[in-house]
């Protein structure tokens, strides 16, 4: 498989794809390996994960360059991602023992009722390229600590990074027959769906997620889907500093080139501050440094996948044809690589694709609203349910809106963030199940209920 640098279009590496036979061998090994891995204590398994975290920290510069070279993520953002994902290691180290401990519910006379949490077995983790550390760790670190073995399929656009995960996990003491990376594109993903595993944990698009859900339904194994979003942000007219709100909103929309599941994808602005906000927002976006992602000062690099250029062009043409004003950007940048100008569209409405379909790129639609009631209706007008955000100085006002949202996550005066303390989950077309927090580890175990009576 050729690995392409999206900043130049050059082939930077060629790696061997796994065949169906390789996949079968790896799965058979994982089946065997899981048995002894599950017998280890949580502490022993955690020691491997802690060691893994240390090795990643020691090698983060090299790893950031690898991530940047295959995804085009600006180097500083690659470093941020590696550093940020480390909080999963810390959080697991502090909490996993307690989360996985058996629970005694009743101990009365001769009766004992308790729950034991047992691993699922061999799980498949089919993952996305946009934040491979974050979304990978959310699954495979938690699954390993819980006693499962893991077949990890990175996206073909983050395959080199996936191989590094495998290398460093093995270096950290995770046995080779407990974590295996498989290399290949969607066809290999399809073969995984046809194989015997004890759970599917997927991060990616709604389209693929739905296909996975339907394909594996008859297996009756847990399926968890972390899918896309069309996340709204409302900027109310009582924000303390309109310019700062615009800077923060723009970062939420354009960080990682907008290729974040929880990127701000549509912004509603109260009529009273609309003009001031739009001006500050556009100025901020125009100031972004676009260029070579390996330069630490670059904020906007190339898109990871060339095919997305077409989606963006189509959404922009559709919005302009329906009356949107193009305030910045609007087209691909000529030359090598998959560069697209950061694009701001004002005067948008829900007839336009840019306000209802996931863009997953550096474009944003801005819409003026007259009231909180109107904005609630607009924010709820979506097939997705990942996150919603409100910028306002009034907590009660913000909570009224956020309480009405049908999303797994809500933000007040912040956006586009994930915390290991809190469950990460989508509703509707944004997915099923939760990663992170105590709920995230419970996804990788099955409870066994013990009814015990001493005679
Ligand atoms: P994608 O195209 O759906 O691919 C995701 C994974 O599925 C890749 O490993 C892909 O392999 C594999 N795949 C493709 N076809 C398959 C098939 N028929 N059977 C099994 N696996 C198959 O998504 P993506 O472009 O990588 O990621 C972007 C999407 O992920 C966006 O919608 C984003 O919002 C979402 N996302 C969600 C979260 C979250 O936490 N909710 C986090 C990150 C991203 P190849 O890539 O090798 O083809």
Coordinates of C-alpha atoms and ligand atoms in Angstrom, one line a residue:
X1 CA 0.0 0.0 0.0
X2 CA 1.4 3.4 -1.0
X3 CA 1.4 6.1 1.7
X4 CA 1.0 9.5 0.2
X5 CA 2.0 12.8 1.8
X6 CA -1.1 15.0 1.2
X7 CA 1.1 18.1 1.3
X8 CA 3.0 17.1 -1.8
X9 CA 1.2 14.1 -3.4
X10 CA 4.5 12.2 -3.1
X11 CA 4.7 8.5 -2.1
X12 CA 6.6 8.5 1.2
X13 CA 6.4 4.8 2.0
X14 CA 5.1 1.6 0.6
X15 CA 4.0 -1.0 3.2
X16 CA 2.6 -4.5 2.8
X17 CA -1.1 -4.9 3.1
X18 CA -2.5 -7.8 5.0
X19 CA -4.2 -10.6 3.1
X20 CA -7.2 -12.5 4.3
X21 CA -4.9 -15.3 5.3
X22 CA -2.8 -12.8 7.4
X23 CA -6.0 -11.6 9.0
X24 CA -7.1 -15.1 9.9
X25 CA -3.7 -16.0 11.4
X26 CA -3.7 -12.8 13.4
X27 CA -7.2 -13.4 14.7
X28 CA -6.3 -17.0 15.7
X29 CA -3.3 -15.8 17.6
X30 CA -5.3 -13.1 19.3
X31 CA -7.9 -15.7 20.4
X32 CA -5.1 -17.7 22.1
X33 CA -3.3 -14.7 23.5
X34 CA -6.4 -13.2 25.1
X35 CA -6.8 -16.2 27.4
X36 CA -3.5 -15.5 29.3
X37 CA -3.8 -11.7 29.0
X38 CA -7.2 -11.9 30.8
X39 CA -5.6 -13.9 33.7
X40 CA -3.2 -11.1 34.4
X41 CA -4.2 -8.6 37.1
X42 CA -5.5 -5.2 36.1
X43 CA -2.3 -3.8 37.6
X44 CA -0.1 -5.9 35.4
X45 CA -2.0 -4.9 32.3
X46 CA -1.8 -1.2 33.4
X47 CA 1.9 -1.4 33.9
X48 CA 2.3 -2.2 30.2
X49 CA 0.0 0.8 29.3
X50 CA 2.0 3.1 31.6
X51 CA 5.2 1.9 30.0
X52 CA 3.6 2.5 26.6
X53 CA 2.8 6.1 27.6
X54 CA 6.4 6.7 28.6
X55 CA 7.8 5.4 25.3
X56 CA 5.3 7.5 23.3
X57 CA 6.4 10.6 25.3
X58 CA 10.1 9.8 24.7
X59 CA 9.5 9.4 21.0
X60 CA 6.9 12.1 20.5
X61 CA 8.9 14.2 18.1
X62 CA 9.5 11.3 15.7
X63 CA 5.9 10.2 16.0
X64 CA 4.5 13.7 15.4
X65 CA 6.6 13.9 12.1
X66 CA 5.1 10.5 11.0
X67 CA 1.6 11.7 11.7
X68 CA 2.2 14.9 9.9
X69 CA 3.7 13.2 6.9
X70 CA 0.8 10.9 6.3
X71 CA -2.2 13.1 7.3
X72 CA -0.9 16.6 6.6
X73 CA -1.8 17.6 10.2
X74 CA 0.3 20.7 11.1
X75 CA 3.2 19.6 13.2
X76 CA 2.3 21.6 16.3
X77 CA -1.2 20.0 16.2
X78 CA 0.4 16.5 15.8
X79 CA 2.5 17.2 18.9
X80 CA -0.6 18.6 20.7
X81 CA -2.6 15.4 19.9
X82 CA 0.1 13.1 21.1
X83 CA 0.5 15.1 24.3
X84 CA -3.3 15.4 24.8
X85 CA -3.9 11.7 24.3
X86 CA -1.5 10.9 27.1
X87 CA -4.3 12.0 29.5
X88 CA -6.1 8.6 28.7
X89 CA -3.0 6.8 30.0
X90 CA -3.1 8.9 33.2
X91 CA -6.8 8.6 33.7
X92 CA -6.8 4.8 33.2
X93 CA -3.8 4.5 35.6
X94 CA -5.8 6.3 38.3
X95 CA -9.1 4.7 37.8
X96 CA -9.1 1.4 36.0
X97 CA -8.6 -0.9 39.0
X98 CA -11.6 0.6 40.7
X99 CA -13.8 0.5 37.6
X100 CA -13.0 -3.2 36.9
X101 CA -13.2 -4.4 40.5
X102 CA -16.0 -6.9 41.3
X103 CA -18.9 -5.3 43.2
X104 CA -20.7 -6.9 46.1
X105 CA -24.3 -5.7 46.1
X106 CA -25.8 -7.9 48.9
X107 CA -24.1 -9.8 51.6
X108 CA -26.8 -10.9 54.0
X109 CA -26.8 -14.1 56.0
X110 CA -25.9 -16.9 53.7
X111 CA -26.7 -14.9 50.5
X112 CA -24.1 -13.1 48.5
X113 CA -24.9 -11.2 45.3
X114 CA -22.0 -9.8 43.3
X115 CA -21.0 -8.6 39.8
X116 CA -17.8 -9.6 38.1
X117 CA -16.7 -7.7 35.0
X118 CA -15.3 -10.1 32.4
X119 CA -13.6 -9.1 29.1
X120 CA -15.4 -9.5 25.8
X121 CA -12.6 -11.5 24.2
X122 CA -11.1 -10.5 20.9
X123 CA -12.3 -7.1 19.7
X124 CA -11.9 -5.3 16.4
X125 CA -11.1 -1.7 16.4
X126 CA -11.6 -0.1 13.0
X127 CA -10.4 3.5 13.3
X128 CA -10.3 6.9 11.6
X129 CA -7.3 9.0 10.5
X130 CA -8.2 12.4 11.7
X131 CA -7.2 12.0 15.4
X132 CA -5.7 8.5 15.4
X133 CA -4.1 8.9 18.8
X134 CA -7.2 10.2 20.5
X135 CA -9.8 7.9 18.9
X136 CA -7.4 4.9 18.9
X137 CA -6.5 5.2 22.6
X138 CA -10.2 5.7 23.5
X139 CA -10.7 2.1 22.3
X140 CA -7.6 0.0 22.3
X141 CA -6.0 1.2 25.6
X142 CA -9.3 0.7 27.5
X143 CA -10.0 -2.6 25.8
X144 CA -6.5 -3.9 26.7
X145 CA -6.7 -2.8 30.3
X146 CA -10.0 -4.6 30.6
X147 CA -8.4 -7.9 29.4
X148 CA -9.3 -8.1 25.8
X149 CA -7.0 -8.7 22.8
X150 CA -7.3 -6.2 20.0
X151 CA -7.2 -6.3 16.3
X152 CA -6.5 -2.7 15.3
X153 CA -7.2 -1.5 11.8
X154 CA -6.0 2.0 11.3
X155 CA -7.3 4.0 8.4
X156 CA -5.2 3.6 5.3
X157 CA -4.5 7.3 5.7
X158 CA -2.9 6.8 9.2
X159 CA -1.3 3.3 8.6
X160 CA 2.2 4.3 9.6
X161 CA 1.0 5.7 12.9
X162 CA -1.0 2.5 13.4
X163 CA 2.2 0.5 13.0
X164 CA 3.9 2.7 15.6
X165 CA 1.1 1.9 18.1
X166 CA 1.8 -1.8 17.5
X167 CA 5.5 -1.4 17.8
X168 CA 5.4 0.6 21.1
X169 CA 2.7 -1.6 22.7
X170 CA 4.8 -4.7 22.1
X171 CA 7.9 -2.8 23.4
X172 CA 5.9 -2.1 26.5
X173 CA 5.2 -5.7 27.3
X174 CA 1.8 -6.2 25.6
X175 CA 2.3 -9.6 24.0
X176 CA 2.3 -9.9 20.2
X177 CA -0.7 -12.2 20.4
X178 CA -2.7 -9.6 22.3
X179 CA -2.4 -6.5 20.1
X180 CA -2.2 -6.8 16.3
X181 CA -2.4 -4.1 13.7
X182 CA -3.7 -5.0 10.2
X183 CA -2.9 -2.9 7.2
X184 CA -5.3 -2.4 4.4
X185 CA -8.2 -0.3 3.0
X186 CA -11.9 -0.7 3.3
X187 CA -11.7 -4.1 1.6
X188 CA -9.8 -5.4 4.6
X189 CA -12.3 -3.7 6.9
X190 CA -15.0 -5.6 5.1
X191 CA -13.1 -8.9 5.7
X192 CA -13.0 -8.1 9.4
X193 CA -16.7 -7.8 9.4
X194 CA -16.9 -11.3 7.9
X195 CA -14.6 -12.7 10.6
X196 CA -15.3 -14.0 14.1
X197 CA -14.7 -11.3 16.7
X198 CA -16.4 -10.5 20.0
X199 CA -17.1 -6.9 19.5
X200 CA -16.8 -4.1 16.9
X201 CA -15.6 -0.7 17.9
X202 CA -15.6 1.7 15.0
X203 CA -14.7 5.4 14.6
X204 CA -15.5 6.9 11.2
X205 CA -18.2 8.2 9.0
X206 CA -22.0 7.6 9.4
X207 CA -22.0 5.8 6.0
X208 CA -19.4 3.2 7.0
X209 CA -20.8 2.9 10.5
X210 CA -24.2 2.1 9.3
X211 CA -22.8 -0.5 6.9
X212 CA -20.9 -2.1 9.8
X213 CA -23.9 -2.1 12.1
X214 CA -26.1 -3.7 9.4
X215 CA -23.5 -6.2 8.3
X216 CA -22.6 -7.6 11.7
X217 CA -26.1 -7.5 13.2
X218 CA -26.7 -11.2 13.0
X219 CA -23.5 -11.9 15.1
X220 CA -25.2 -10.5 18.2
X221 CA -21.9 -9.0 19.5
X222 CA -21.5 -5.5 20.9
X223 CA -21.1 -2.8 18.3
X224 CA -20.0 0.7 19.2
X225 CA -20.0 3.5 16.7
X226 CA -18.3 6.9 17.1
X227 CA -19.5 8.7 14.0
X228 CA -19.6 12.2 12.4
X229 CA -21.4 15.4 13.4
X230 CA -22.8 18.7 12.3
X231 CA -22.1 20.5 15.5
X232 CA -23.7 23.8 16.1
X233 CA -22.4 26.8 18.1
X234 CA -24.6 29.7 19.2
X235 CA -23.0 33.0 20.0
X236 CA -25.5 34.9 22.1
X237 CA -25.7 38.8 22.2
X238 CA -24.5 38.9 25.8
X239 CA -21.0 37.5 25.2
X240 CA -18.5 39.7 27.1
X241 CA -16.1 40.0 24.2
X242 CA -17.4 39.6 20.7
X243 CA -13.9 39.5 19.2
X244 CA -12.6 36.8 21.6
X245 CA -15.8 34.8 20.9
X246 CA -15.0 35.0 17.2
X247 CA -11.4 33.9 17.7
X248 CA -12.5 30.9 19.8
X249 CA -15.3 30.0 17.4
X250 CA -12.9 30.1 14.5
X251 CA -10.5 27.8 16.2
X252 CA -13.3 25.4 17.0
X253 CA -14.2 25.4 13.3
X254 CA -10.8 25.3 11.6
X255 CA -8.5 23.4 14.0
X256 CA -7.1 20.4 12.1
X257 CA -8.5 22.0 9.0
X258 CA -12.0 21.3 10.3
X259 CA -11.4 17.6 10.1
X260 CA -12.6 16.9 13.6
X261 CA -15.7 14.9 14.5
X262 CA -16.6 17.6 17.0
X263 CA -15.5 20.6 14.9
X264 CA -17.9 23.5 15.0
X265 CA -19.7 23.0 11.6
X266 CA -22.3 25.8 11.7
X267 CA -22.5 29.0 13.7
X268 CA -25.7 30.9 14.7
X269 CA -25.1 34.5 15.8
X270 CA -27.6 36.7 17.6
X271 CA -28.8 39.6 15.4
X272 CA -27.5 42.3 17.8
X273 CA -23.8 41.3 17.4
X274 CA -24.0 39.6 14.0
X275 CA -22.1 42.3 12.0
X276 CA -19.4 42.7 14.6
X277 CA -18.9 39.0 15.0
X278 CA -18.8 38.2 11.3
X279 CA -16.1 40.9 10.8
X280 CA -13.9 39.7 13.6
X281 CA -14.4 36.0 12.6
X282 CA -13.5 36.7 9.0
X283 CA -10.4 38.7 10.0
X284 CA -9.3 35.9 12.2
X285 CA -9.7 33.2 9.5
X286 CA -7.8 35.4 7.0
X287 CA -4.9 35.6 9.4
X288 CA -4.3 31.9 9.5
X289 CA -1.0 30.7 8.3
X290 CA -1.5 28.2 5.5
X291 CA 1.4 26.1 4.3
X292 CA 3.9 23.3 4.9
X293 CA 2.5 21.2 7.7
X294 CA 6.0 20.3 8.9
X295 CA 6.6 24.0 9.8
X296 CA 5.7 24.5 13.4
X297 CA 4.0 27.9 12.7
X298 CA 1.5 26.5 10.2
X299 CA -2.1 26.4 11.3
X300 CA -3.8 25.2 8.1
X301 CA -2.1 22.3 6.2
X302 CA -3.5 20.2 3.3
X303 CA -6.6 18.1 3.7
X304 CA -5.8 14.5 4.4
X305 CA -7.9 13.1 1.5
X306 CA -8.0 14.6 -1.9
X307 CA -11.6 13.4 -2.5
X308 CA -12.9 15.8 0.1
X309 CA -12.0 18.8 -2.1
X310 CA -15.0 17.9 -4.3
X311 CA -17.4 17.8 -1.3
X312 CA -16.2 21.3 -0.2
X313 CA -16.5 22.8 -3.6
X314 CA -20.0 21.4 -4.0
X315 CA -21.2 22.8 -0.6
X316 CA -19.8 26.2 -1.4
X317 CA -21.3 26.3 -4.9
X318 CA -24.7 25.2 -3.4
X319 CA -24.6 27.9 -0.7
X320 CA -23.7 30.7 -3.1
X321 CA -26.4 29.6 -5.5
X322 CA -28.9 29.8 -2.6
X323 CA -27.8 33.3 -1.5
X324 CA -24.8 32.9 0.9
X325 CA -22.1 35.6 0.8
X326 CA -18.6 34.3 0.4
X327 CA -16.4 36.3 2.8
X328 CA -13.2 34.4 2.6
X329 CA -11.6 31.5 0.6
X330 CA -13.9 29.5 -1.5
X331 CA -11.6 27.3 -3.6
X332 CA -8.8 24.8 -3.7
X333 CA -5.3 26.2 -3.8
X334 CA -3.5 25.4 -7.0
X335 CA -0.2 23.5 -6.9
X336 CA 0.9 20.3 -5.2
X337 CA -1.1 18.8 -2.3
X338 CA -4.7 18.9 -1.2
X339 CA -4.9 22.5 0.0
X340 CA -8.2 24.4 0.3
X341 CA -8.6 28.0 1.3
X342 CA -10.3 28.4 4.7
X343 CA -13.8 29.5 3.7
X344 CA -16.4 31.7 5.5
X345 CA -19.9 31.8 4.2
X346 CA -22.3 34.3 5.7
X347 CA -26.1 34.8 5.4
X348 CA -26.6 31.0 5.4
X349 CA -29.8 29.0 6.0
X350 CA -30.9 25.4 6.3
X351 CA -31.7 25.1 2.6
X352 CA -28.0 25.0 2.1
X353 CA -25.9 21.8 2.4
X354 CA -23.2 23.6 4.3
X355 CA -25.7 24.0 7.2
X356 CA -27.0 20.4 7.3
X357 CA -24.3 18.0 5.8
X358 CA -21.0 17.2 7.5
X359 CA -18.3 19.3 5.7
X360 CA -15.2 17.8 7.4
X361 CA -13.0 20.5 6.0
X362 CA -12.1 24.2 6.4
X363 CA -15.4 25.8 5.6
X364 CA -18.1 27.2 7.8
X365 CA -21.6 28.7 7.4
X366 CA -22.8 31.6 9.5
X367 CA -26.5 32.3 10.1
X368 CA -28.2 35.3 11.8
X369 CA -30.9 34.4 14.5
X370 CA -33.5 36.6 16.2
X371 CA -34.1 34.7 19.4
X372 CA -33.1 31.8 21.6
X373 CA -36.3 30.0 20.6
X374 CA -35.3 30.2 17.0
X375 CA -31.8 29.0 17.6
X376 CA -32.9 26.0 19.6
X377 CA -35.1 24.9 16.7
X378 CA -32.2 25.4 14.2
X379 CA -29.6 23.6 16.4
X380 CA -32.0 20.7 16.7
X381 CA -32.6 20.5 13.0
X382 CA -30.0 17.8 12.2
X383 CA -29.7 14.1 11.7
X384 CA -26.6 14.2 13.9
X385 CA -26.2 14.4 17.7
X386 CA -22.5 14.7 18.8
X387 CA -22.0 18.1 20.4
X388 CA -23.7 21.5 20.8
X389 CA -22.1 24.7 22.1
X390 CA -23.3 28.1 23.5
X391 CA -21.2 31.2 24.1
X392 CA -23.0 33.4 26.5
X393 CA -22.3 35.3 29.8
X394 CA -25.5 34.1 31.3
X395 CA -25.3 30.5 32.7
X396 CA -29.1 30.1 33.1
X397 CA -29.7 31.2 29.5
X398 CA -27.0 28.8 28.2
X399 CA -28.3 25.9 30.3
X400 CA -31.8 26.4 29.0
X401 CA -30.5 25.9 25.5
X402 CA -28.0 23.1 26.2
X403 CA -30.6 21.2 28.2
X404 CA -32.8 21.2 25.1
X405 CA -30.1 19.7 22.9
X406 CA -30.2 16.1 21.8
X407 CA -26.4 15.6 21.7
X408 CA -24.0 13.4 23.7
X409 CA -21.9 16.4 24.7
X410 CA -22.8 20.1 25.4
X411 CA -20.4 23.0 25.9
X412 CA -20.7 26.3 27.6
X413 CA -18.2 29.0 26.5
X414 CA -15.9 26.3 25.0
X415 CA -16.2 23.9 22.1
X416 CA -14.3 21.1 20.2
X417 CA -12.9 19.5 23.3
X418 CA -12.9 16.0 24.8
X419 CA -12.1 15.0 28.4
X420 CA -11.2 11.5 29.6
X421 CA -13.4 12.2 32.7
X422 CA -16.6 12.4 30.7
X423 CA -18.3 9.9 28.4
X424 CA -17.8 10.6 24.7
X425 CA -20.9 9.5 22.9
X426 CA -23.0 10.4 19.9
X427 CA -26.8 10.3 19.5
X428 CA -28.8 9.7 16.3
X429 CA -26.5 9.5 13.3
X430 CA -23.5 10.4 15.4
X431 CA -23.3 6.9 16.9
X432 CA -24.0 4.4 19.6
X433 CA -22.3 3.7 22.9
X434 CA -19.7 5.6 24.9
X435 CA -15.9 5.8 25.1
X436 CA -13.9 7.4 27.9
X437 CA -14.8 7.8 31.6
X438 CA -16.0 4.8 33.7
X439 CA -18.6 4.1 31.1
X440 CA -16.0 3.9 28.4
X441 CA -14.3 1.0 30.1
X442 CA -17.6 -0.8 30.8
X443 CA -18.0 -1.0 27.0
X444 CA -15.2 -3.6 26.9
X445 CA -16.5 -5.9 29.6
X446 CA -19.6 -8.0 30.2
X447 CA -21.1 -8.3 33.6
X448 CA -21.5 -11.7 35.2
X449 CA -24.1 -11.8 38.0
X450 CA -23.3 -14.2 40.8
X451 CA -26.1 -15.4 43.0
X452 CA -24.3 -17.3 45.8
X453 CA -25.8 -19.1 48.7
X454 CA -23.9 -20.9 51.4
X455 CA -25.8 -23.9 52.7
Ligands
LIG1 P1 -14.5 6.2 7.1 O1 -14.2 6.5 5.7 O2 -15.8 5.8 7.5 O3 -13.4 5.1 7.5 C1 -13.3 4.7 8.9 C2 -12.6 3.3 8.9 O4 -13.5 2.4 8.3 C3 -11.3 3.3 8.1 O5 -10.4 2.5 8.8 C4 -11.7 2.7 6.8 O6 -10.7 2.1 6.1 C5 -12.7 1.7 7.3 N1 -13.6 1.1 6.3 C6 -14.0 1.7 5.1 N2 -14.9 0.9 4.5 C7 -15.1 -0.2 5.3 C8 -15.9 -1.3 5.2 N3 -16.7 -1.6 4.2 N4 -15.9 -2.2 6.2 C9 -15.2 -2.0 7.3 N5 -14.4 -0.9 7.5 C10 -14.3 0.0 6.5 O7 -14.2 7.5 8.0 P2 -12.8 8.4 8.0 O8 -12.8 9.2 6.8 O9 -11.7 7.6 8.4 O10 -13.1 9.3 9.3 C11 -13.8 10.5 9.2 C12 -15.2 10.4 9.8 O11 -15.0 9.9 11.1 C13 -15.9 11.7 10.0 O12 -17.3 11.5 9.7 C14 -15.7 12.0 11.4 O13 -16.7 12.9 11.9 C15 -15.8 10.7 12.1 N6 -15.1 10.7 13.4 C16 -15.9 10.5 14.5 C17 -15.3 10.5 15.7 C18 -16.1 10.4 17.0 O14 -15.5 10.2 18.1 N7 -17.4 10.5 17.0 C19 -13.9 10.7 15.8 C20 -13.2 10.8 14.7 C21 -13.8 10.8 13.4 P3 -9.8 2.9 5.1 O15 -9.7 4.3 5.6 O16 -8.5 2.2 5.1 O17 -10.6 2.9 3.8

